[in-house]
mmCIF file of N, CA and C in Angstrom:
data_model
loop_
_atom_site.group_PDB
_atom_site.id
_atom_site.type_symbol
_atom_site.label_atom_id
_atom_site.label_comp_id
_atom_site.label_asym_id
_atom_site.label_seq_id
_atom_site.Cartn_x
_atom_site.Cartn_y
_atom_site.Cartn_z
ATOM 1 N N MET A 18 30.813 90.353 -38.986
ATOM 2 C CA MET A 18 31.566 89.115 -38.617
ATOM 3 C C MET A 18 33.018 89.657 -38.593
ATOM 4 N N ASP A 19 33.761 89.427 -37.426
ATOM 5 C CA ASP A 19 35.315 89.963 -37.462
ATOM 6 C C ASP A 19 36.093 88.756 -38.185
ATOM 7 N N PHE A 20 37.307 89.106 -38.374
ATOM 8 C CA PHE A 20 38.087 88.045 -39.339
ATOM 9 C C PHE A 20 38.295 86.696 -38.720
ATOM 10 N N PHE A 21 38.518 86.613 -37.250
ATOM 11 C CA PHE A 21 38.662 85.309 -36.840
ATOM 12 C C PHE A 21 37.481 84.561 -36.423
ATOM 13 N N SER A 22 36.395 85.106 -36.472
ATOM 14 C CA SER A 22 35.205 84.481 -36.014
ATOM 15 C C SER A 22 34.744 83.391 -37.215
ATOM 16 N N GLN A 23 35.215 83.733 -38.464
ATOM 17 C CA GLN A 23 34.806 82.883 -39.605
ATOM 18 C C GLN A 23 35.609 81.434 -39.453
ATOM 19 N N PHE A 24 36.435 81.203 -38.749
ATOM 20 C CA PHE A 24 37.265 80.068 -38.393
ATOM 21 C C PHE A 24 36.651 79.162 -37.264
ATOM 22 N N LEU A 25 36.584 77.826 -37.303
ATOM 23 C CA LEU A 25 36.364 77.047 -36.284
ATOM 24 C C LEU A 25 37.644 76.064 -36.195
ATOM 25 N N VAL A 26 38.114 76.253 -35.048
ATOM 26 C CA VAL A 26 39.356 75.275 -34.550
ATOM 27 C C VAL A 26 38.735 74.055 -33.983
ATOM 28 N N THR A 27 38.948 72.968 -34.694
ATOM 29 C CA THR A 27 38.270 71.605 -34.249
ATOM 30 C C THR A 27 39.453 70.945 -33.550
ATOM 31 N N SER A 28 40.583 71.037 -33.710
ATOM 32 C CA SER A 28 41.611 70.466 -32.947
ATOM 33 C C SER A 28 42.892 71.372 -33.200
ATOM 34 N N PHE A 29 44.146 71.136 -32.612
ATOM 35 C CA PHE A 29 45.103 71.817 -32.713
ATOM 36 C C PHE A 29 45.801 71.577 -34.249
ATOM 37 N N GLY A 30 45.849 72.722 -34.950
ATOM 38 C CA GLY A 30 46.172 72.523 -36.450
ATOM 39 C C GLY A 30 45.366 72.261 -37.437
ATOM 40 N N ASN A 31 43.932 72.243 -37.175
ATOM 41 C CA ASN A 31 42.856 71.771 -38.020
ATOM 42 C C ASN A 31 41.841 72.951 -37.788
ATOM 43 N N VAL A 32 41.899 73.738 -38.753
ATOM 44 C CA VAL A 32 41.049 74.954 -38.672
ATOM 45 C C VAL A 32 40.157 74.881 -40.050
ATOM 46 N N GLN A 33 38.736 74.932 -39.725
ATOM 47 C CA GLN A 33 37.789 74.693 -40.639
ATOM 48 C C GLN A 33 37.453 76.159 -41.003
ATOM 49 N N GLY A 34 37.342 76.256 -42.585
ATOM 50 C CA GLY A 34 36.941 77.594 -42.857
ATOM 51 C C GLY A 34 38.169 78.357 -43.486
ATOM 52 N N TRP A 35 39.457 77.881 -43.270
ATOM 53 C CA TRP A 35 40.530 78.438 -43.867
ATOM 54 C C TRP A 35 40.678 78.143 -45.278
ATOM 55 N N SER A 36 41.235 79.079 -46.111
ATOM 56 C CA SER A 36 41.251 79.102 -47.385
ATOM 57 C C SER A 36 42.343 80.000 -47.884
ATOM 58 N N GLU A 37 42.681 79.879 -49.176
ATOM 59 C CA GLU A 37 43.653 80.928 -49.797
ATOM 60 C C GLU A 37 43.241 82.178 -49.489
ATOM 61 N N ASN A 38 41.937 82.359 -49.776
ATOM 62 C CA ASN A 38 41.418 83.945 -49.617
ATOM 63 C C ASN A 38 41.649 84.488 -48.115
ATOM 64 N N SER A 39 41.478 83.377 -47.224
ATOM 65 C CA SER A 39 41.732 83.632 -45.595
ATOM 66 C C SER A 39 43.302 84.239 -45.601
ATOM 67 N N CYS A 40 44.104 83.414 -46.147
ATOM 68 C CA CYS A 40 45.456 83.706 -46.209
ATOM 69 C C CYS A 40 45.697 85.313 -46.722
ATOM 70 N N SER A 41 45.061 85.604 -47.700
ATOM 71 C CA SER A 41 45.064 86.834 -48.330
ATOM 72 C C SER A 41 44.656 87.918 -47.189
ATOM 73 N N ASN A 42 43.525 87.586 -46.557
ATOM 74 C CA ASN A 42 43.153 88.465 -45.364
ATOM 75 C C ASN A 42 44.170 88.541 -44.202
ATOM 76 N N TYR A 43 44.849 87.490 -43.988
ATOM 77 C CA TYR A 43 45.865 87.534 -42.967
ATOM 78 C C TYR A 43 46.941 88.390 -43.360
ATOM 79 N N PHE A 44 47.583 88.309 -44.727
ATOM 80 C CA PHE A 44 48.653 89.247 -45.029
ATOM 81 C C PHE A 44 48.105 90.749 -45.131
ATOM 82 N N ASP A 45 46.714 91.074 -45.616
ATOM 83 C CA ASP A 45 46.105 92.383 -45.496
ATOM 84 C C ASP A 45 46.228 92.856 -44.125
ATOM 85 N N PHE A 46 45.796 91.995 -43.031
ATOM 86 C CA PHE A 46 45.669 92.531 -41.718
ATOM 87 C C PHE A 46 47.247 92.680 -41.196
ATOM 88 N N ARG A 47 48.101 91.895 -41.507
ATOM 89 C CA ARG A 47 49.549 92.027 -41.041
ATOM 90 C C ARG A 47 50.179 93.293 -41.618
ATOM 91 N N GLU A 48 49.818 93.550 -42.849
ATOM 92 C CA GLU A 48 50.362 94.797 -43.430
ATOM 93 C C GLU A 48 49.746 96.017 -42.723
ATOM 94 N N LEU A 49 48.576 96.055 -42.464
ATOM 95 C CA LEU A 49 47.812 97.326 -41.949
ATOM 96 C C LEU A 49 48.431 97.337 -40.217
ATOM 97 N N PHE A 50 48.455 96.261 -39.683
ATOM 98 C CA PHE A 50 49.132 96.166 -38.273
ATOM 99 C C PHE A 50 50.430 96.656 -38.424
ATOM 100 N N PHE A 51 51.240 96.389 -39.276
ATOM 101 C CA PHE A 51 52.797 96.963 -39.328
ATOM 102 C C PHE A 51 52.735 98.218 -39.603
ATOM 103 N N ASP A 52 51.950 98.739 -40.577
ATOM 104 C CA ASP A 52 51.683 100.279 -40.854
ATOM 105 C C ASP A 52 51.318 100.851 -39.693
ATOM 106 N N ALA A 53 50.309 100.563 -38.882
ATOM 107 C CA ALA A 53 49.837 101.242 -37.571
ATOM 108 C C ALA A 53 51.094 101.329 -36.599
ATOM 109 N N ILE A 54 51.781 100.336 -36.572
ATOM 110 C CA ILE A 54 52.902 100.360 -35.498
ATOM 111 C C ILE A 54 54.027 101.436 -36.036
ATOM 112 N N LYS A 55 54.325 101.393 -37.322
ATOM 113 C CA LYS A 55 55.283 102.157 -37.840
ATOM 114 C C LYS A 55 54.950 103.700 -37.555
ATOM 115 N N LEU A 56 53.641 104.022 -37.842
ATOM 116 C CA LEU A 56 53.015 105.358 -37.721
ATOM 117 C C LEU A 56 53.139 105.786 -36.194
ATOM 118 N N ARG A 57 53.021 104.885 -35.468
ATOM 119 C CA ARG A 57 53.143 105.275 -33.997
ATOM 120 C C ARG A 57 54.399 105.302 -33.458
ATOM 121 N N LEU A 58 55.430 104.951 -34.159
ATOM 122 C CA LEU A 58 56.763 104.918 -33.717
ATOM 123 C C LEU A 58 57.530 106.123 -34.267
ATOM 124 N N ARG A 59 56.908 106.941 -35.058
ATOM 125 C CA ARG A 59 57.390 108.233 -35.456
ATOM 126 C C ARG A 59 57.503 109.183 -34.406
ATOM 127 N N SER A 60 58.604 109.598 -33.889
ATOM 128 C CA SER A 60 58.889 110.280 -32.697
ATOM 129 C C SER A 60 60.321 111.049 -32.795
ATOM 130 N N ASP A 61 60.354 112.030 -32.142
ATOM 131 C CA ASP A 61 61.736 112.680 -31.953
ATOM 132 C C ASP A 61 62.209 112.450 -30.606
ATOM 133 N N VAL A 62 61.538 111.707 -29.718
ATOM 134 C CA VAL A 62 61.833 111.378 -28.541
ATOM 135 C C VAL A 62 61.593 109.641 -28.433
ATOM 136 N N PRO A 63 62.286 108.987 -27.524
ATOM 137 C CA PRO A 63 62.357 107.697 -27.385
ATOM 138 C C PRO A 63 60.785 107.290 -27.116
ATOM 139 N N VAL A 64 60.592 106.184 -27.703
ATOM 140 C CA VAL A 64 59.094 105.621 -27.583
ATOM 141 C C VAL A 64 59.183 104.302 -26.790
ATOM 142 N N ALA A 65 58.295 104.079 -25.827
ATOM 143 C CA ALA A 65 58.154 102.918 -25.148
ATOM 144 C C ALA A 65 56.751 102.242 -25.375
ATOM 145 N N THR A 66 56.400 100.896 -24.741
ATOM 146 C CA THR A 66 55.152 100.365 -24.590
ATOM 147 C C THR A 66 55.039 99.680 -23.533
ATOM 148 N N SER A 67 53.691 99.290 -22.936
ATOM 149 C CA SER A 67 53.592 98.454 -21.990
ATOM 150 C C SER A 67 53.505 97.012 -22.518
ATOM 151 N N LEU A 68 53.996 96.085 -21.686
ATOM 152 C CA LEU A 68 53.895 94.719 -22.084
ATOM 153 C C LEU A 68 53.486 93.744 -20.853
ATOM 154 N N SER A 69 52.369 93.357 -21.189
ATOM 155 C CA SER A 69 51.822 92.550 -20.227
ATOM 156 C C SER A 69 52.092 90.922 -20.269
ATOM 157 N N GLY A 70 52.448 90.505 -21.497
ATOM 158 C CA GLY A 70 52.617 89.169 -21.580
ATOM 159 C C GLY A 70 51.394 88.647 -22.424
ATOM 160 N N GLY A 71 50.442 89.385 -22.574
ATOM 161 C CA GLY A 71 49.204 88.946 -23.317
ATOM 162 C C GLY A 71 49.293 89.064 -24.899
ATOM 163 N N LEU A 72 48.423 88.725 -25.569
ATOM 164 C CA LEU A 72 48.479 88.550 -26.959
ATOM 165 C C LEU A 72 48.802 90.022 -27.553
ATOM 166 N N ASP A 73 47.892 90.900 -27.307
ATOM 167 C CA ASP A 73 47.973 92.381 -27.704
ATOM 168 C C ASP A 73 49.351 92.920 -27.533
ATOM 169 N N SER A 74 49.789 93.161 -26.303
ATOM 170 C CA SER A 74 50.971 93.884 -26.019
ATOM 171 C C SER A 74 52.132 92.975 -26.706
ATOM 172 N N SER A 75 52.007 91.661 -26.544
ATOM 173 C CA SER A 75 53.072 90.962 -26.892
ATOM 174 C C SER A 75 53.203 90.991 -28.558
ATOM 175 N N SER A 76 52.138 91.225 -29.204
ATOM 176 C CA SER A 76 52.256 91.278 -30.728
ATOM 177 C C SER A 76 52.813 92.500 -31.065
ATOM 178 N N ILE A 77 52.612 93.526 -30.324
ATOM 179 C CA ILE A 77 53.182 95.030 -30.649
ATOM 180 C C ILE A 77 54.544 94.896 -30.456
ATOM 181 N N VAL A 78 55.166 94.284 -29.427
ATOM 182 C CA VAL A 78 56.527 94.295 -29.116
ATOM 183 C C VAL A 78 57.273 93.313 -30.029
ATOM 184 N N CYS A 79 56.591 92.369 -30.498
ATOM 185 C CA CYS A 79 57.213 91.464 -31.427
ATOM 186 C C CYS A 79 57.360 91.856 -32.949
ATOM 187 N N SER A 80 56.309 92.779 -33.204
ATOM 188 C CA SER A 80 56.151 93.291 -34.535
ATOM 189 C C SER A 80 57.254 94.343 -34.636
ATOM 190 N N ILE A 81 57.464 95.227 -33.550
ATOM 191 C CA ILE A 81 58.498 96.251 -33.655
ATOM 192 C C ILE A 81 59.954 95.553 -33.707
ATOM 193 N N SER A 82 60.152 94.523 -33.178
ATOM 194 C CA SER A 82 61.337 93.814 -33.243
ATOM 195 C C SER A 82 61.558 93.133 -34.675
ATOM 196 N N GLU A 83 60.333 92.568 -35.208
ATOM 197 C CA GLU A 83 60.476 92.360 -36.840
ATOM 198 C C GLU A 83 60.534 93.307 -37.697
ATOM 199 N N LEU A 84 59.990 94.444 -37.398
ATOM 200 C CA LEU A 84 60.060 95.631 -38.365
ATOM 201 C C LEU A 84 61.471 96.225 -38.326
ATOM 202 N N ARG A 85 62.317 96.279 -37.109
ATOM 203 C CA ARG A 85 63.562 96.633 -37.005
ATOM 204 C C ARG A 85 64.660 95.526 -37.769
ATOM 205 N N SER A 86 64.270 94.348 -37.457
ATOM 206 C CA SER A 86 65.319 93.474 -38.198
ATOM 207 C C SER A 86 65.142 93.376 -39.678
ATOM 208 N N ARG A 87 63.948 93.915 -40.349
ATOM 209 C CA ARG A 87 63.889 93.888 -41.608
ATOM 210 C C ARG A 87 64.534 95.470 -42.132
ATOM 211 N N GLY A 88 64.669 96.268 -41.232
ATOM 212 C CA GLY A 88 65.141 97.623 -41.602
ATOM 213 C C GLY A 88 63.923 98.534 -41.975
ATOM 214 N N LEU A 89 62.683 98.099 -41.525
ATOM 215 C CA LEU A 89 61.672 98.932 -41.955
ATOM 216 C C LEU A 89 61.445 100.016 -40.763
ATOM 217 N N ILE A 90 62.003 99.796 -39.693
ATOM 218 C CA ILE A 90 62.228 100.805 -38.502
ATOM 219 C C ILE A 90 63.780 101.144 -38.432
ATOM 220 N N THR A 91 64.083 102.417 -38.580
ATOM 221 C CA THR A 91 65.400 102.585 -38.617
ATOM 222 C C THR A 91 66.050 103.387 -37.379
ATOM 223 N N ASP A 92 65.055 103.547 -36.486
ATOM 224 C CA ASP A 92 65.400 104.106 -35.177
ATOM 225 C C ASP A 92 66.284 103.335 -34.383
ATOM 226 N N SER A 93 67.504 103.693 -34.065
ATOM 227 C CA SER A 93 68.469 102.950 -33.369
ATOM 228 C C SER A 93 68.583 103.162 -31.806
ATOM 229 N N ARG A 94 67.630 103.927 -31.314
ATOM 230 C CA ARG A 94 67.562 104.019 -30.006
ATOM 231 C C ARG A 94 66.944 102.740 -29.200
ATOM 232 N N PRO A 95 67.377 102.358 -28.089
ATOM 233 C CA PRO A 95 66.916 101.298 -27.468
ATOM 234 C C PRO A 95 65.419 101.552 -27.368
ATOM 235 N N TYR A 96 64.616 100.285 -27.418
ATOM 236 C CA TYR A 96 63.285 100.282 -27.271
ATOM 237 C C TYR A 96 62.919 99.531 -25.969
ATOM 238 N N THR A 97 62.097 100.225 -25.158
ATOM 239 C CA THR A 97 61.770 99.925 -23.771
ATOM 240 C C THR A 97 60.273 99.231 -23.598
ATOM 241 N N ALA A 98 60.203 98.292 -22.878
ATOM 242 C CA ALA A 98 58.843 97.929 -22.485
ATOM 243 C C ALA A 98 58.685 97.950 -21.123
ATOM 244 N N PHE A 99 57.546 98.535 -20.603
ATOM 245 C CA PHE A 99 57.260 98.645 -19.194
ATOM 246 C C PHE A 99 56.423 97.561 -18.728
ATOM 247 N N ILE A 100 56.762 96.729 -17.726
ATOM 248 C CA ILE A 100 55.914 95.616 -17.473
ATOM 249 C C ILE A 100 55.284 95.748 -15.969
ATOM 250 N N HIS A 101 54.116 95.778 -15.770
ATOM 251 C CA HIS A 101 53.419 95.724 -14.358
ATOM 252 C C HIS A 101 53.464 94.300 -13.969
ATOM 253 N N SER A 102 54.388 94.000 -12.846
ATOM 254 C CA SER A 102 54.534 92.580 -12.476
ATOM 255 C C SER A 102 53.630 92.381 -11.302
ATOM 256 N N TYR A 103 52.701 91.384 -11.478
ATOM 257 C CA TYR A 103 51.882 90.826 -10.380
ATOM 258 C C TYR A 103 52.519 89.539 -9.743
ATOM 259 N N LYS A 104 53.612 89.340 -9.410
ATOM 260 C CA LYS A 104 54.213 88.253 -9.115
ATOM 261 C C LYS A 104 53.529 87.587 -7.906
ATOM 262 N N ASN A 105 53.316 86.192 -7.780
ATOM 263 C CA ASN A 105 52.716 85.496 -6.839
ATOM 264 C C ASN A 105 51.129 85.784 -6.725
ATOM 265 N N THR A 106 50.608 86.211 -7.821
ATOM 266 C CA THR A 106 49.168 86.234 -7.694
ATOM 267 C C THR A 106 48.624 85.473 -8.842
ATOM 268 N N THR A 107 47.102 85.322 -8.922
ATOM 269 C CA THR A 107 46.654 84.792 -10.126
ATOM 270 C C THR A 107 46.710 85.567 -11.450
ATOM 271 N N ALA A 108 47.254 86.754 -11.257
ATOM 272 C CA ALA A 108 47.231 87.640 -12.711
ATOM 273 C C ALA A 108 48.783 87.796 -13.067
ATOM 274 N N ASP A 109 49.610 86.778 -12.577
ATOM 275 C CA ASP A 109 51.158 86.706 -12.814
ATOM 276 C C ASP A 109 51.313 86.146 -14.221
ATOM 277 N N GLU A 110 51.707 87.254 -15.311
ATOM 278 C CA GLU A 110 51.988 86.739 -16.542
ATOM 279 C C GLU A 110 53.434 87.030 -16.855
ATOM 280 N N ASP A 111 54.356 87.248 -15.909
ATOM 281 C CA ASP A 111 55.648 87.494 -16.009
ATOM 282 C C ASP A 111 56.577 86.553 -16.879
ATOM 283 N N ARG A 112 56.164 85.321 -16.864
ATOM 284 C CA ARG A 112 56.899 84.279 -17.908
ATOM 285 C C ARG A 112 56.722 84.525 -19.297
ATOM 286 N N TYR A 113 55.353 85.140 -19.633
ATOM 287 C CA TYR A 113 54.843 85.334 -20.956
ATOM 288 C C TYR A 113 55.682 86.641 -21.350
ATOM 289 N N ALA A 114 55.698 87.675 -20.543
ATOM 290 C CA ALA A 114 56.409 88.823 -20.861
ATOM 291 C C ALA A 114 58.034 88.532 -21.040
ATOM 292 N N GLN A 115 58.500 87.756 -20.064
ATOM 293 C CA GLN A 115 59.845 87.491 -20.105
ATOM 294 C C GLN A 115 60.132 86.758 -21.464
ATOM 295 N N ALA A 116 59.449 85.742 -21.918
ATOM 296 C CA ALA A 116 59.477 85.115 -23.252
ATOM 297 C C ALA A 116 59.657 86.139 -24.509
ATOM 298 N N VAL A 117 58.715 87.113 -24.340
ATOM 299 C CA VAL A 117 58.810 88.223 -25.483
ATOM 300 C C VAL A 117 60.163 88.940 -25.284
ATOM 301 N N LEU A 118 60.437 89.363 -24.195
ATOM 302 C CA LEU A 118 61.777 90.054 -23.975
ATOM 303 C C LEU A 118 63.125 89.357 -24.440
ATOM 304 N N ASP A 119 62.791 87.971 -24.237
ATOM 305 C CA ASP A 119 64.037 87.156 -24.587
ATOM 306 C C ASP A 119 64.098 87.180 -26.168
ATOM 307 N N LYS A 120 62.955 87.013 -26.744
ATOM 308 C CA LYS A 120 62.744 86.946 -28.312
ATOM 309 C C LYS A 120 63.145 88.266 -28.983
ATOM 310 N N THR A 121 62.881 89.336 -28.285
ATOM 311 C CA THR A 121 62.866 90.636 -28.917
ATOM 312 C C THR A 121 64.053 91.472 -28.451
ATOM 313 N N ARG A 122 64.644 90.999 -27.233
ATOM 314 C CA ARG A 122 65.725 91.764 -26.677
ATOM 315 C C ARG A 122 65.337 93.288 -26.477
ATOM 316 N N ALA A 123 64.082 93.637 -26.360
ATOM 317 C CA ALA A 123 63.730 94.938 -25.811
ATOM 318 C C ALA A 123 64.070 95.170 -24.373
ATOM 319 N N ALA A 124 64.676 96.436 -23.913
ATOM 320 C CA ALA A 124 64.966 96.706 -22.667
ATOM 321 C C ALA A 124 63.542 96.671 -21.887
ATOM 322 N N ALA A 125 63.747 96.248 -20.478
ATOM 323 C CA ALA A 125 62.696 96.092 -19.711
ATOM 324 C C ALA A 125 62.754 97.051 -18.467
ATOM 325 N N VAL A 126 61.499 97.526 -18.000
ATOM 326 C CA VAL A 126 61.317 98.098 -16.752
ATOM 327 C C VAL A 126 60.348 97.463 -16.126
ATOM 328 N N TRP A 127 60.446 96.748 -14.916
ATOM 329 C CA TRP A 127 59.570 95.939 -14.265
ATOM 330 C C TRP A 127 59.000 96.649 -13.067
ATOM 331 N N ILE A 128 57.893 96.829 -13.072
ATOM 332 C CA ILE A 128 57.062 97.491 -11.965
ATOM 333 C C ILE A 128 56.329 96.682 -11.223
ATOM 334 N N PRO A 129 56.774 96.509 -9.956
ATOM 335 C CA PRO A 129 56.146 95.463 -9.110
ATOM 336 C C PRO A 129 54.873 96.068 -8.535
ATOM 337 N N TYR A 130 53.736 95.220 -8.604
ATOM 338 C CA TYR A 130 52.527 95.475 -8.104
ATOM 339 C C TYR A 130 52.517 95.656 -6.557
ATOM 340 N N ASP A 131 52.093 96.775 -5.916
ATOM 341 C CA ASP A 131 52.090 96.921 -4.458
ATOM 342 C C ASP A 131 50.485 97.594 -4.215
ATOM 343 N N SER A 132 49.779 96.696 -3.552
ATOM 344 C CA SER A 132 48.375 97.049 -3.290
ATOM 345 C C SER A 132 48.238 98.315 -2.436
ATOM 346 N N ARG A 133 49.318 98.363 -1.446
ATOM 347 C CA ARG A 133 49.401 99.717 -0.638
ATOM 348 C C ARG A 133 49.431 101.052 -1.380
ATOM 349 N N ARG A 134 49.875 100.888 -2.588
ATOM 350 C CA ARG A 134 50.143 102.165 -3.326
ATOM 351 C C ARG A 134 49.072 102.850 -4.222
ATOM 352 N N TYR A 135 48.122 101.789 -4.593
ATOM 353 C CA TYR A 135 46.854 102.096 -5.355
ATOM 354 C C TYR A 135 45.779 102.488 -4.554
ATOM 355 N N THR A 136 45.872 103.530 -3.718
ATOM 356 C CA THR A 136 44.638 103.992 -3.085
ATOM 357 C C THR A 136 43.740 104.708 -3.992
ATOM 358 N N ALA A 137 42.611 105.049 -3.418
ATOM 359 C CA ALA A 137 41.665 105.834 -4.369
ATOM 360 C C ALA A 137 41.981 107.219 -4.507
ATOM 361 N N ASP A 138 42.739 107.811 -3.482
ATOM 362 C CA ASP A 138 43.484 109.225 -3.694
ATOM 363 C C ASP A 138 44.415 109.007 -4.927
ATOM 364 N N TYR A 139 45.378 107.977 -4.844
ATOM 365 C CA TYR A 139 46.389 107.886 -5.805
ATOM 366 C C TYR A 139 45.789 107.837 -7.337
ATOM 367 N N MET A 140 44.779 106.996 -7.471
ATOM 368 C CA MET A 140 44.072 106.777 -8.689
ATOM 369 C C MET A 140 43.327 107.895 -9.114
ATOM 370 N N ASP A 141 42.778 108.702 -8.122
ATOM 371 C CA ASP A 141 42.106 110.087 -8.738
ATOM 372 C C ASP A 141 43.153 110.895 -9.053
ATOM 373 N N GLY A 142 44.059 111.033 -8.512
ATOM 374 C CA GLY A 142 45.216 111.998 -9.036
ATOM 375 C C GLY A 142 45.876 111.683 -10.281
ATOM 376 N N LEU A 143 45.939 110.347 -10.547
ATOM 377 C CA LEU A 143 46.500 109.640 -11.664
ATOM 378 C C LEU A 143 45.557 110.169 -12.942
ATOM 379 N N ILE A 144 44.347 109.915 -12.728
ATOM 380 C CA ILE A 144 43.249 110.176 -13.827
ATOM 381 C C ILE A 144 43.236 111.710 -14.072
ATOM 382 N N GLN A 145 43.393 112.612 -12.962
ATOM 383 C CA GLN A 145 43.308 114.006 -13.450
ATOM 384 C C GLN A 145 44.509 114.337 -14.051
ATOM 385 N N SER A 146 45.601 113.691 -13.740
ATOM 386 C CA SER A 146 46.928 114.051 -14.490
ATOM 387 C C SER A 146 46.526 113.908 -16.002
ATOM 388 N N PHE A 147 45.841 112.982 -16.453
ATOM 389 C CA PHE A 147 45.669 112.673 -17.877
ATOM 390 C C PHE A 147 44.612 113.611 -18.366
ATOM 391 N N GLU A 148 43.820 114.228 -17.615
ATOM 392 C CA GLU A 148 43.052 115.313 -18.031
ATOM 393 C C GLU A 148 43.474 116.659 -18.293
ATOM 394 N N GLY A 149 44.749 116.866 -18.059
ATOM 395 C CA GLY A 149 45.251 118.171 -17.916
ATOM 396 C C GLY A 149 45.241 118.811 -19.432
ATOM 397 N N VAL A 150 45.762 120.121 -19.655
ATOM 398 C CA VAL A 150 45.722 120.923 -20.726
ATOM 399 C C VAL A 150 46.830 120.195 -21.537
ATOM 400 N N HIS A 151 46.894 120.062 -22.944
ATOM 401 C CA HIS A 151 47.919 119.541 -23.717
ATOM 402 C C HIS A 151 48.649 120.743 -24.085
ATOM 403 N N PRO A 152 49.811 120.721 -23.741
ATOM 404 C CA PRO A 152 50.993 121.855 -23.914
ATOM 405 C C PRO A 152 51.047 122.247 -25.531
ATOM 406 N N ASP A 153 51.022 121.250 -26.177
ATOM 407 C CA ASP A 153 51.475 121.288 -27.645
ATOM 408 C C ASP A 153 50.346 121.910 -28.554
ATOM 409 N N LEU A 154 49.098 122.031 -28.053
ATOM 410 C CA LEU A 154 48.200 122.633 -28.898
ATOM 411 C C LEU A 154 47.954 124.242 -28.536
ATOM 412 N N PRO A 155 47.942 124.912 -29.607
ATOM 413 C CA PRO A 155 47.718 126.401 -29.522
ATOM 414 C C PRO A 155 46.878 126.972 -28.440
ATOM 415 N N ASP A 156 45.447 126.391 -28.479
ATOM 416 C CA ASP A 156 44.663 126.943 -27.488
ATOM 417 C C ASP A 156 44.503 126.190 -26.386
ATOM 418 N N GLY A 157 45.455 125.245 -26.164
ATOM 419 C CA GLY A 157 45.740 124.430 -24.828
ATOM 420 C C GLY A 157 44.575 123.480 -24.619
ATOM 421 N N SER A 158 43.719 123.178 -25.810
ATOM 422 C CA SER A 158 42.669 122.232 -25.559
ATOM 423 C C SER A 158 43.125 120.713 -25.725
ATOM 424 N N LEU A 159 42.315 119.971 -25.573
ATOM 425 C CA LEU A 159 42.697 118.563 -25.772
ATOM 426 C C LEU A 159 42.454 118.125 -27.158
ATOM 427 N N GLU A 160 41.694 118.838 -27.981
ATOM 428 C CA GLU A 160 41.237 118.463 -29.321
ATOM 429 C C GLU A 160 41.972 119.221 -30.304
#
């Protein structure tokens, strides 16, 4: 059973199954999550992330901002979020992404969706570019 499935939300603010032990689990999860982010931000080049406005990417961008404000991430380089924008479609989450940007002050690169660009040939080329030889490994392998 995953951490969140042990709770039943019966109404806003009323969570059955929540206890002091749950709180401990929450803080354990938060510490692990923050540690995972700090590890992935260790770099000698600028680091960026994707931001959709959904829970996962928003949690990452907000956590980076929180860790920076506490001095737990000391990299002073600007932090950039890439947002693939689906304006005027049912997948438009720009307002959520913008709310995260407003809160965190991350730099944004907005990439508008263009259905004409994403042809089968374009996607095949993109996938193949990720399957190339990794230049940093001595034998040129991926592992």
